[in-house]
PDB file of C-alpha atoms in Angstrom:
ATOM      1  CA  MET G   1      17.617  70.806  26.926  1.00 92.00           C
ATOM      2  CA  LEU G   2      20.085  71.937  29.627  1.00 97.00           C
ATOM      3  CA  PRO G   3      19.907  73.105  32.310  1.00 98.00           C
ATOM      4  CA  VAL G   4      16.948  71.335  33.905  1.00 98.00           C
ATOM      5  CA  VAL G   5      15.617  70.796  37.428  1.00 99.00           C
ATOM      6  CA  VAL G   6      12.784  68.473  38.490  1.00 99.00           C
ATOM      7  CA  VAL G   7      11.292  68.502  42.003  1.00 98.00           C
ATOM      8  CA  HIS G   8       8.655  66.537  43.889  1.00 98.00           C
ATOM      9  CA  GLY G   9       6.713  67.313  47.028  1.00 96.00           C
ATOM     10  CA  GLY G  10       5.899  63.736  47.979  1.00 93.00           C
ATOM     11  CA  ALA G  11       3.616  60.946  46.837  1.00 90.00           C
ATOM     12  CA  GLY G  12       0.341  59.957  48.424  1.00 82.00           C
ATOM     13  CA  HIS G  13      -3.162  61.302  48.771  1.00 79.00           C
ATOM     14  CA  ILE G  14      -3.369  64.960  49.608  1.00 77.00           C
ATOM     15  CA  PRO G  15      -6.533  66.493  51.052  1.00 77.00           C
ATOM     16  CA  LYS G  16      -7.996  68.953  48.544  1.00 80.00           C
ATOM     17  CA  GLU G  17      -7.411  72.000  50.716  1.00 78.00           C
ATOM     18  CA  ARG G  18      -3.681  71.204  50.896  1.00 80.00           C
ATOM     19  CA  ALA G  19      -3.202  70.051  47.298  1.00 84.00           C
ATOM     20  CA  GLU G  20      -3.172  73.522  45.755  1.00 87.00           C
ATOM     21  CA  LEU G  21      -0.626  74.793  48.282  1.00 91.00           C
ATOM     22  CA  SER G  22       1.535  71.752  47.605  1.00 92.00           C
ATOM     23  CA  THR G  23       1.514  72.501  43.864  1.00 94.00           C
ATOM     24  CA  ILE G  24       2.401  76.142  44.520  1.00 95.00           C
ATOM     25  CA  GLY G  25       5.284  74.938  46.722  1.00 96.00           C
ATOM     26  CA  VAL G  26       6.857  72.635  44.123  1.00 97.00           C
ATOM     27  CA  LYS G  27       6.514  75.264  41.382  1.00 98.00           C
ATOM     28  CA  GLU G  28       8.306  77.784  43.586  1.00 98.00           C
ATOM     29  CA  ALA G  29      11.050  75.235  44.346  1.00 98.00           C
ATOM     30  CA  ALA G  30      11.558  74.439  40.643  1.00 98.00           C
ATOM     31  CA  ARG G  31      11.740  78.148  39.792  1.00 98.00           C
ATOM     32  CA  THR G  32      14.317  78.682  42.548  1.00 98.00           C
ATOM     33  CA  GLY G  33      16.509  75.811  41.366  1.00 98.00           C
ATOM     34  CA  TYR G  34      16.216  76.906  37.735  1.00 98.00           C
ATOM     35  CA  ALA G  35      17.214  80.498  38.539  1.00 98.00           C
ATOM     36  CA  ILE G  36      20.434  79.152  40.077  1.00 98.00           C
ATOM     37  CA  LEU G  37      21.132  76.990  37.016  1.00 98.00           C
ATOM     38  CA  GLN G  38      20.437  79.908  34.658  1.00 98.00           C
ATOM     39  CA  LYS G  39      23.147  81.900  36.434  1.00 97.00           C
ATOM     40  CA  SER G  40      25.591  79.044  35.771  1.00 97.00           C
ATOM     41  CA  GLY G  41      25.161  77.651  39.289  1.00 98.00           C
ATOM     42  CA  SER G  42      25.893  73.970  39.871  1.00 98.00           C
ATOM     43  CA  ALA G  43      23.350  71.158  39.847  1.00 98.00           C
ATOM     44  CA  MET G  44      24.227  70.584  43.520  1.00 99.00           C
ATOM     45  CA  ASP G  45      23.460  74.216  44.406  1.00 98.00           C
ATOM     46  CA  ALA G  46      20.147  73.974  42.557  1.00 98.00           C
ATOM     47  CA  VAL G  47      18.861  70.785  44.194  1.00 99.00           C
ATOM     48  CA  VAL G  48      19.932  71.804  47.698  1.00 99.00           C
ATOM     49  CA  GLU G  49      18.250  75.213  47.448  1.00 98.00           C
ATOM     50  CA  ALA G  50      15.089  73.756  45.913  1.00 98.00           C
ATOM     51  CA  VAL G  51      14.809  71.162  48.686  1.00 98.00           C
ATOM     52  CA  ALA G  52      15.665  73.679  51.439  1.00 98.00           C
ATOM     53  CA  LEU G  53      12.801  75.854  50.208  1.00 98.00           C
ATOM     54  CA  MET G  54      10.416  72.910  50.605  1.00 98.00           C
ATOM     55  CA  GLU G  55      11.868  72.100  54.038  1.00 98.00           C
ATOM     56  CA  ASN G  56      10.911  75.650  55.063  1.00 98.00           C
ATOM     57  CA  ASN G  57       7.371  75.173  53.727  1.00 96.00           C
ATOM     58  CA  PRO G  58       5.045  73.698  56.406  1.00 94.00           C
ATOM     59  CA  ARG G  59       2.942  71.981  53.701  1.00 92.00           C
ATOM     60  CA  PHE G  60       5.607  69.312  53.191  1.00 94.00           C
ATOM     61  CA  ASN G  61       6.862  66.431  55.331  1.00 95.00           C
ATOM     62  CA  ALA G  62      10.418  67.727  55.668  1.00 97.00           C
ATOM     63  CA  GLY G  63      12.019  70.326  57.915  1.00 97.00           C
ATOM     64  CA  ARG G  64       9.194  72.497  59.237  1.00 97.00           C
ATOM     65  CA  GLY G  65       6.053  70.415  58.746  1.00 94.00           C
ATOM     66  CA  SER G  66       7.706  67.043  59.383  1.00 96.00           C
ATOM     67  CA  VAL G  67       5.518  64.262  60.735  1.00 95.00           C
ATOM     68  CA  LEU G  68       6.030  63.226  64.364  1.00 96.00           C
ATOM     69  CA  ASN G  69       7.378  59.981  65.769  1.00 95.00           C
ATOM     70  CA  VAL G  70       5.480  57.923  68.326  1.00 94.00           C
ATOM     71  CA  LYS G  71       6.715  60.216  71.129  1.00 96.00           C
ATOM     72  CA  GLY G  72       5.490  63.329  69.321  1.00 96.00           C
ATOM     73  CA  GLU G  73       8.992  64.414  68.297  1.00 97.00           C
ATOM     74  CA  VAL G  74      10.582  65.361  64.962  1.00 98.00           C
ATOM     75  CA  GLU G  75      13.390  63.185  63.569  1.00 98.00           C
ATOM     76  CA  MET G  76      14.495  63.953  60.019  1.00 98.00           C
ATOM     77  CA  ASP G  77      16.578  62.307  57.284  1.00 98.00           C
ATOM     78  CA  ALA G  78      18.236  63.880  54.229  1.00 98.00           C
ATOM     79  CA  MET G  79      20.808  63.099  51.550  1.00 98.00           C
ATOM     80  CA  VAL G  80      22.607  64.662  48.604  1.00 99.00           C
ATOM     81  CA  MET G  81      24.669  63.045  45.840  1.00 99.00           C
ATOM     82  CA  ASP G  82      27.049  64.522  43.281  1.00 98.00           C
ATOM     83  CA  GLY G  83      27.048  62.735  39.931  1.00 98.00           C
ATOM     84  CA  ARG G  84      30.529  63.921  38.994  1.00 98.00           C
ATOM     85  CA  ASN G  85      32.394  61.664  41.406  1.00 98.00           C
ATOM     86  CA  LEU G  86      29.597  59.808  43.265  1.00 98.00           C
ATOM     87  CA  ASP G  87      30.308  61.770  46.432  1.00 98.00           C
ATOM     88  CA  SER G  88      27.356  61.724  48.819  1.00 98.00           C
ATOM     89  CA  GLY G  89      26.394  63.040  52.225  1.00 98.00           C
ATOM     90  CA  ALA G  90      23.486  62.167  54.482  1.00 98.00           C
ATOM     91  CA  VAL G  91      22.027  62.658  57.941  1.00 98.00           C
ATOM     92  CA  SER G  92      19.506  60.449  59.706  1.00 98.00           C
ATOM     93  CA  ALA G  93      17.267  60.836  62.758  1.00 98.00           C
ATOM     94  CA  VAL G  94      18.514  64.393  63.138  1.00 98.00           C
ATOM     95  CA  ARG G  95      16.688  66.799  65.457  1.00 98.00           C
ATOM     96  CA  ARG G  96      16.286  70.553  65.826  1.00 98.00           C
ATOM     97  CA  ILE G  97      17.814  71.399  62.423  1.00 98.00           C
ATOM     98  CA  ALA G  98      15.795  73.657  60.121  1.00 98.00           C
ATOM     99  CA  ASN G  99      17.420  72.410  56.900  1.00 98.00           C
ATOM    100  CA  PRO G 100      18.738  68.837  57.094  1.00 98.00           C
ATOM    101  CA  VAL G 101      19.579  68.872  53.358  1.00 98.00           C
ATOM    102  CA  GLN G 102      22.169  71.594  53.952  1.00 98.00           C
ATOM    103  CA  LEU G 103      23.651  69.568  56.799  1.00 98.00           C
ATOM    104  CA  ALA G 104      23.820  66.516  54.491  1.00 98.00           C
ATOM    105  CA  ARG G 105      25.817  68.587  52.015  1.00 98.00           C
ATOM    106  CA  LEU G 106      28.238  69.579  54.780  1.00 98.00           C
ATOM    107  CA  VAL G 107      28.709  65.886  55.652  1.00 98.00           C
ATOM    108  CA  MET G 108      29.659  65.302  52.011  1.00 98.00           C
ATOM    109  CA  GLU G 109      31.986  68.291  51.745  1.00 98.00           C
ATOM    110  CA  LYS G 110      33.540  68.502  55.209  1.00 98.00           C
ATOM    111  CA  THR G 111      33.912  64.898  56.421  1.00 98.00           C
ATOM    112  CA  LYS G 112      35.298  61.608  55.138  1.00 98.00           C
ATOM    113  CA  HIS G 113      32.020  59.920  55.987  1.00 98.00           C
ATOM    114  CA  LEU G 114      28.817  59.458  54.040  1.00 98.00           C
ATOM    115  CA  CYS G 115      26.184  59.482  56.783  1.00 98.00           C
ATOM    116  CA  LEU G 116      25.991  60.879  60.306  1.00 98.00           C
ATOM    117  CA  THR G 117      23.116  60.021  62.613  1.00 98.00           C
ATOM    118  CA  ALA G 118      21.204  61.413  65.584  1.00 97.00           C
ATOM    119  CA  GLU G 119      23.406  63.017  68.258  1.00 97.00           C
ATOM    120  CA  GLY G 120      26.544  62.585  66.165  1.00 98.00           C
ATOM    121  CA  ALA G 121      24.908  64.598  63.393  1.00 98.00           C
ATOM    122  CA  SER G 122      23.890  67.246  65.938  1.00 97.00           C
ATOM    123  CA  LYS G 123      27.454  67.541  67.270  1.00 98.00           C
ATOM    124  CA  PHE G 124      28.765  67.893  63.733  1.00 98.00           C
ATOM    125  CA  ALA G 125      26.149  70.578  62.998  1.00 98.00           C
ATOM    126  CA  ARG G 126      27.275  72.550  66.050  1.00 98.00           C
ATOM    127  CA  SER G 127      30.930  72.249  64.988  1.00 98.00           C
ATOM    128  CA  MET G 128      29.974  73.667  61.578  1.00 98.00           C
ATOM    129  CA  GLY G 129      28.121  76.590  63.140  1.00 98.00           C
ATOM    130  CA  VAL G 130      24.701  75.335  62.021  1.00 97.00           C
ATOM    131  CA  PRO G 131      22.188  76.806  64.480  1.00 95.00           C
ATOM    132  CA  GLU G 132      19.838  74.559  66.417  1.00 97.00           C
ATOM    133  CA  VAL G 133      16.200  75.617  66.293  1.00 98.00           C
ATOM    134  CA  PRO G 134      13.519  74.951  68.940  1.00 97.00           C
ATOM    135  CA  GLU G 135      11.716  71.704  68.171  1.00 97.00           C
ATOM    136  CA  GLU G 136       8.383  73.530  68.443  1.00 97.00           C
ATOM    137  CA  SER G 137       9.338  75.657  65.408  1.00 97.00           C
ATOM    138  CA  LEU G 138       9.335  72.494  63.258  1.00 97.00           C
ATOM    139  CA  ILE G 139       6.004  71.147  64.531  1.00 97.00           C
ATOM    140  CA  THR G 140       2.765  72.248  62.870  1.00 95.00           C
ATOM    141  CA  ASP G 141      -0.775  71.945  64.222  1.00 94.00           C
ATOM    142  CA  TYR G 142      -1.551  69.616  61.312  1.00 90.00           C
ATOM    143  CA  ALA G 143       1.305  67.261  62.289  1.00 92.00           C
ATOM    144  CA  LYS G 144       0.112  67.267  65.919  1.00 93.00           C
ATOM    145  CA  MET G 145      -3.465  66.458  64.887  1.00 91.00           C
ATOM    146  CA  ARG G 146      -2.374  63.523  62.755  1.00 87.00           C
ATOM    147  CA  TRP G 147      -0.009  62.255  65.458  1.00 91.00           C
ATOM    148  CA  LYS G 148      -2.844  62.122  68.001  1.00 90.00           C
ATOM    149  CA  LYS G 149      -5.173  60.456  65.499  1.00 86.00           C
ATOM    150  CA  ASN G 150      -2.628  57.698  64.865  1.00 82.00           C
ATOM    151  CA  LEU G 151      -2.017  56.911  68.537  1.00 82.00           C
ATOM    152  CA  GLN G 152      -5.312  55.020  68.521  1.00 78.00           C
ATOM    153  CA  PRO G 153      -4.908  51.198  68.544  1.00 72.00           C
ATOM    154  CA  ASP G 154      -6.801  50.663  65.277  1.00 69.00           C
ATOM    155  CA  ALA G 155      -4.835  53.295  63.330  1.00 65.00           C
ATOM    156  CA  ASN G 156      -2.907  52.412  60.161  1.00 64.00           C
ATOM    157  CA  PRO G 157       0.065  54.827  59.913  1.00 55.00           C
ATOM    158  CA  VAL G 158       1.136  53.568  56.461  1.00 55.00           C
ATOM    159  CA  GLU G 159      -2.326  54.241  55.078  1.00 55.00           C
ATOM    160  CA  CYS G 160      -2.563  57.528  56.923  1.00 52.00           C
ATOM    161  CA  GLN G 161       0.832  58.580  55.578  1.00 50.00           C
ATOM    162  CA  MET G 162      -0.894  58.898  52.245  1.00 49.00           C
ATOM    163  CA  GLY G 163      -2.868  61.789  53.721  1.00 49.00           C
ATOM    164  CA  LYS G 164       0.329  63.767  54.131  1.00 52.00           C
ATOM    165  CA  MET G 165       2.656  64.704  51.356  1.00 53.00           C
ATOM    166  CA  GLY G 166       5.801  62.690  51.913  1.00 72.00           C
ATOM    167  CA  THR G 167       9.471  63.157  51.255  1.00 90.00           C
ATOM    168  CA  VAL G 168      10.595  66.109  49.132  1.00 97.00           C
ATOM    169  CA  GLY G 169      13.332  65.904  46.547  1.00 98.00           C
ATOM    170  CA  ALA G 170      15.010  67.297  43.449  1.00 99.00           C
ATOM    171  CA  VAL G 171      17.242  66.243  40.561  1.00 99.00           C
ATOM    172  CA  ALA G 172      19.099  68.559  38.182  1.00 99.00           C
ATOM    173  CA  VAL G 173      21.554  68.783  35.304  1.00 98.00           C
ATOM    174  CA  ASP G 174      23.518  72.027  35.024  1.00 98.00           C
ATOM    175  CA  LYS G 175      24.981  73.810  31.979  1.00 98.00           C
ATOM    176  CA  ASP G 176      28.223  71.830  32.341  1.00 98.00           C
ATOM    177  CA  GLY G 177      26.332  68.531  32.234  1.00 98.00           C
ATOM    178  CA  ASN G 178      26.897  67.737  35.897  1.00 98.00           C
ATOM    179  CA  ILE G 179      24.082  65.909  37.681  1.00 98.00           C
ATOM    180  CA  ALA G 180      22.939  65.964  41.323  1.00 99.00           C
ATOM    181  CA  CYS G 181      20.077  64.844  43.542  1.00 99.00           C
ATOM    182  CA  ALA G 182      18.795  65.813  46.980  1.00 99.00           C
ATOM    183  CA  THR G 183      16.075  64.282  49.160  1.00 98.00           C
ATOM    184  CA  SER G 184      14.708  65.248  52.595  1.00 98.00           C
ATOM    185  CA  THR G 185      11.974  63.863  54.851  1.00 98.00           C
ATOM    186  CA  GLY G 186      10.404  63.826  58.275  1.00 96.00           C
ATOM    187  CA  GLY G 187       9.843  60.092  57.775  1.00 95.00           C
ATOM    188  CA  MET G 188       6.774  58.026  58.529  1.00 92.00           C
ATOM    189  CA  ILE G 189       3.993  59.233  60.784  1.00 90.00           C
ATOM    190  CA  ASN G 190       4.144  57.821  64.355  1.00 91.00           C
ATOM    191  CA  LYS G 191       7.304  55.864  63.539  1.00 93.00           C
ATOM    192  CA  MET G 192       9.310  54.244  66.315  1.00 94.00           C
ATOM    193  CA  GLU G 193      11.947  56.484  67.845  1.00 95.00           C
ATOM    194  CA  GLY G 194      15.159  56.078  65.846  1.00 96.00           C
ATOM    195  CA  ARG G 195      13.451  54.682  62.736  1.00 97.00           C
ATOM    196  CA  VAL G 196      15.357  55.585  59.583  1.00 97.00           C
ATOM    197  CA  GLY G 197      13.809  55.155  56.144  1.00 95.00           C
ATOM    198  CA  ASP G 198      15.141  55.121  52.608  1.00 97.00           C
ATOM    199  CA  THR G 199      16.050  58.803  52.312  1.00 98.00           C
ATOM    200  CA  PRO G 200      19.635  58.792  53.689  1.00 98.00           C
ATOM    201  CA  CYS G 201      20.524  55.474  52.033  1.00 98.00           C
ATOM    202  CA  VAL G 202      22.474  55.788  48.769  1.00 98.00           C
ATOM    203  CA  GLY G 203      20.699  53.946  45.958  1.00 98.00           C
ATOM    204  CA  CYS G 204      17.404  53.974  47.835  1.00 98.00           C
ATOM    205  CA  GLY G 205      16.565  57.574  48.758  1.00 98.00           C
ATOM    206  CA  GLY G 206      18.471  58.976  45.800  1.00 98.00           C
ATOM    207  CA  TYR G 207      21.281  58.414  43.345  1.00 99.00           C
ATOM    208  CA  ALA G 208      23.185  60.613  40.893  1.00 99.00           C
ATOM    209  CA  ASP G 209      25.739  59.579  38.292  1.00 98.00           C
ATOM    210  CA  ASN G 210      26.861  61.836  35.422  1.00 98.00           C
ATOM    211  CA  ASN G 211      27.092  58.762  33.196  1.00 98.00           C
ATOM    212  CA  VAL G 212      23.471  57.690  33.686  1.00 98.00           C
ATOM    213  CA  GLY G 213      21.238  60.212  35.434  1.00 98.00           C
ATOM    214  CA  ALA G 214      19.676  61.017  38.795  1.00 99.00           C
ATOM    215  CA  VAL G 215      16.665  59.914  40.823  1.00 99.00           C
ATOM    216  CA  SER G 216      14.863  61.239  43.897  1.00 98.00           C
ATOM    217  CA  PRO G 217      12.010  59.046  45.187  1.00 98.00           C
ATOM    218  CA  THR G 218       9.116  59.351  47.610  1.00 96.00           C
ATOM    219  CA  GLY G 219       6.751  56.827  49.117  1.00 94.00           C
ATOM    220  CA  HIS G 220       6.874  53.991  51.651  1.00 92.00           C
ATOM    221  CA  GLY G 221      10.492  53.979  52.796  1.00 94.00           C
ATOM    222  CA  GLU G 222      10.697  50.324  53.738  1.00 95.00           C
ATOM    223  CA  ALA G 223       9.412  49.285  50.299  1.00 96.00           C
ATOM    224  CA  ILE G 224      11.824  51.652  48.538  1.00 97.00           C
ATOM    225  CA  MET G 225      14.744  50.161  50.491  1.00 98.00           C
ATOM    226  CA  LYS G 226      13.748  46.585  49.682  1.00 98.00           C
ATOM    227  CA  VAL G 227      14.017  47.223  45.944  1.00 98.00           C
ATOM    228  CA  THR G 228      16.786  49.909  46.071  1.00 98.00           C
ATOM    229  CA  LEU G 229      14.430  51.974  43.928  1.00 98.00           C
ATOM    230  CA  SER G 230      16.735  54.785  42.808  1.00 98.00           C
ATOM    231  CA  ARG G 231      19.553  52.532  41.639  1.00 98.00           C
ATOM    232  CA  LEU G 232      17.059  50.130  40.074  1.00 98.00           C
ATOM    233  CA  ILE G 233      15.732  52.920  37.841  1.00 99.00           C
ATOM    234  CA  LEU G 234      19.239  53.890  36.754  1.00 98.00           C
ATOM    235  CA  PHE G 235      19.998  50.223  36.051  1.00 98.00           C
ATOM    236  CA  HIS G 236      17.081  50.165  33.606  1.00 98.00           C
ATOM    237  CA  MET G 237      18.375  53.389  32.048  1.00 98.00           C
ATOM    238  CA  GLU G 238      21.802  51.804  31.627  1.00 98.00           C
ATOM    239  CA  GLN G 239      20.026  49.065  29.667  1.00 98.00           C
ATOM    240  CA  GLY G 240      18.682  51.688  27.244  1.00 98.00           C
ATOM    241  CA  LYS G 241      15.319  52.562  28.800  1.00 98.00           C
ATOM    242  CA  THR G 242      14.132  56.176  28.854  1.00 98.00           C
ATOM    243  CA  PRO G 243      13.670  57.864  32.255  1.00 98.00           C
ATOM    244  CA  GLU G 244       9.900  57.371  31.934  1.00 98.00           C
ATOM    245  CA  GLU G 245      10.144  53.699  30.938  1.00 98.00           C
ATOM    246  CA  ALA G 246      12.706  52.971  33.658  1.00 99.00           C
ATOM    247  CA  SER G 247      10.569  54.682  36.301  1.00 98.00           C
ATOM    248  CA  ASP G 248       7.435  52.785  35.324  1.00 98.00           C
ATOM    249  CA  LEU G 249       9.264  49.434  35.292  1.00 98.00           C
ATOM    250  CA  ALA G 250      10.739  50.005  38.755  1.00 98.00           C
ATOM    251  CA  LEU G 251       7.527  51.374  40.314  1.00 98.00           C
ATOM    252  CA  THR G 252       5.563  48.416  38.905  1.00 98.00           C
ATOM    253  CA  TYR G 253       8.155  46.018  40.310  1.00 98.00           C
ATOM    254  CA  MET G 254       7.951  47.676  43.750  1.00 98.00           C
ATOM    255  CA  LYS G 255       4.150  47.403  43.719  1.00 97.00           C
ATOM    256  CA  GLU G 256       4.110  43.758  42.601  1.00 98.00           C
ATOM    257  CA  ARG G 257       7.053  42.506  44.651  1.00 98.00           C
ATOM    258  CA  VAL G 258       6.591  44.285  47.994  1.00 98.00           C
ATOM    259  CA  ASP G 259       3.186  45.985  47.613  1.00 96.00           C
ATOM    260  CA  GLY G 260       4.781  49.424  47.856  1.00 94.00           C
ATOM    261  CA  LEU G 261       3.485  52.682  46.409  1.00 94.00           C
ATOM    262  CA  GLY G 262       5.609  55.678  45.594  1.00 95.00           C
ATOM    263  CA  GLY G 263       6.842  58.156  43.030  1.00 97.00           C
ATOM    264  CA  VAL G 264      10.046  59.456  41.498  1.00 98.00           C
ATOM    265  CA  VAL G 265      11.575  62.361  39.624  1.00 98.00           C
ATOM    266  CA  VAL G 266      14.291  61.321  37.177  1.00 99.00           C
ATOM    267  CA  VAL G 267      16.626  63.026  34.713  1.00 99.00           C
ATOM    268  CA  ASP G 268      19.257  61.769  32.263  1.00 98.00           C
ATOM    269  CA  PRO G 269      22.479  63.523  31.112  1.00 98.00           C
ATOM    270  CA  LYS G 270      20.757  64.981  28.023  1.00 98.00           C
ATOM    271  CA  GLY G 271      18.044  66.622  30.116  1.00 98.00           C
ATOM    272  CA  THR G 272      15.284  64.125  29.373  1.00 98.00           C
ATOM    273  CA  TRP G 273      13.170  63.973  32.533  1.00 98.00           C
ATOM    274  CA  ALA G 274      10.277  62.083  34.078  1.00 98.00           C
ATOM    275  CA  ALA G 275       7.918  62.491  37.041  1.00 98.00           C
ATOM    276  CA  ARG G 276       6.125  59.176  37.604  1.00 98.00           C
ATOM    277  CA  PHE G 277       4.146  57.690  40.493  1.00 97.00           C
ATOM    278  CA  SER G 278       2.025  54.693  41.457  1.00 95.00           C
ATOM    279  CA  SER G 279       0.252  56.495  44.305  1.00 92.00           C
ATOM    280  CA  LEU G 280      -2.917  58.533  43.770  1.00 90.00           C
ATOM    281  CA  GLN G 281      -1.029  61.811  43.604  1.00 93.00           C
ATOM    282  CA  MET G 282       2.439  63.341  43.579  1.00 95.00           C
ATOM    283  CA  SER G 283       3.065  67.060  43.336  1.00 96.00           C
ATOM    284  CA  TRP G 284       5.924  67.714  40.907  1.00 98.00           C
ATOM    285  CA  ALA G 285       7.379  70.520  38.822  1.00 98.00           C
ATOM    286  CA  THR G 286      10.074  70.827  36.149  1.00 98.00           C
ATOM    287  CA  ALA G 287      11.837  73.916  34.826  1.00 98.00           C
ATOM    288  CA  GLN G 288      13.521  73.612  31.425  1.00 98.00           C
ATOM    289  CA  GLN G 289      14.013  75.818  28.354  1.00 98.00           C
ATOM    290  CA  GLY G 290      12.104  78.691  29.948  1.00 97.00           C
ATOM    291  CA  GLU G 291       9.036  76.563  30.651  1.00 98.00           C
ATOM    292  CA  LEU G 292       7.587  75.342  33.923  1.00 98.00           C
ATOM    293  CA  HIS G 293       5.867  71.944  33.755  1.00 98.00           C
ATOM    294  CA  TYR G 294       3.837  70.702  36.729  1.00 98.00           C
ATOM    295  CA  GLY G 295       1.129  68.318  37.849  1.00 97.00           C
ATOM    296  CA  LEU G 296      -0.476  66.492  40.755  1.00 95.00           C
ATOM    297  CA  TYR G 297      -2.739  63.699  39.474  1.00 94.00           C
ATOM    298  CA  CYS G 298      -1.799  60.859  37.130  1.00 92.00           C
ATOM    299  CA  GLY G 299      -1.712  62.093  33.538  1.00 93.00           C
ATOM    300  CA  GLU G 300      -1.841  65.750  34.599  1.00 96.00           C
ATOM    301  CA  HIS G 301       0.701  67.986  32.836  1.00 98.00           C
ATOM    302  CA  PHE G 302       0.399  71.767  32.793  1.00 98.00           C
ATOM    303  CA  VAL G 303       2.888  74.173  31.214  1.00 98.00           C
ATOM    304  CA  GLU G 304       3.485  77.864  31.830  1.00 98.00           C
ATOM    305  CA  PRO G 305       6.438  80.257  31.458  1.00 97.00           C
ATOM    306  CA  VAL G 306       9.068  79.952  34.178  1.00 96.00           C
ATOM    307  CA  GLN G 307       9.342  83.729  34.434  1.00 87.00           C
ATOM    308  CA  GLU G 308       5.695  84.257  35.429  1.00 66.00           C
ATOM    309  CA  ASN G 309       6.290  85.015  39.118  1.00 49.00           C
ATOM    310  CA  ILE G 310       9.937  86.024  39.131  1.00 43.00           C
TER     311      ILE G 310
END
């Protein structure tokens, strides 16, 4: 069953013309993470590389392709967590960084802190030699179009968010049984300047513990924070639930308690995995035992060899 990597490209409702490209993107990310694990790479290496690949893909709301805040600017959040010792690193409201997930890993490995924000994160990035990129390089025409559309007084950004694939993320277990998660996002469309969602918050935007498993969620950040979704799922797993059962319980609770929609990818120490969502769609892909599993709609589950395009 090991190694295994599971990735998601965000929950919501994806326009048909973008759905296929989203599926291609998550399959490529899962293959990339799995190749690292096959070469005895760590779970942390696998999730960071898988997420960085999606940050570089303009089809996803992370890195290049991030949604814009109310001022038409990009502010991004990301986090990583290492299940061996519960170390974690995160950045929030960070600007002009191509791969926030890699910066989050540096926060974990090079500082005594867990999360750096805004200008402080930028200063740290410069001190680590991480290059700043022009903001325009992160902004797509699609993001601009949707930003303008949502400036209108009668717009509903939460509803409209479902027209854009959300947060991207990954969970993995490596050959040594170590577990990790990584999550990255551009946040909510037309958010207030400085708004930070669930992604950089431990227990909300991700959690990894070698003793229990790992979770990376996507969906409405405020709802995810209210129910500490990632830790809630692992709590259910600690009580003996499977990853699928735990995910469904927590997603149902989030819907009933705070009217929040979302999705998750989950894995346990044995390599049992789940990709579950309460939204209309979530692009996801899993690589395990030489097979690539993937889907987009509820109940959809395709399988093909991992090696197909390598």
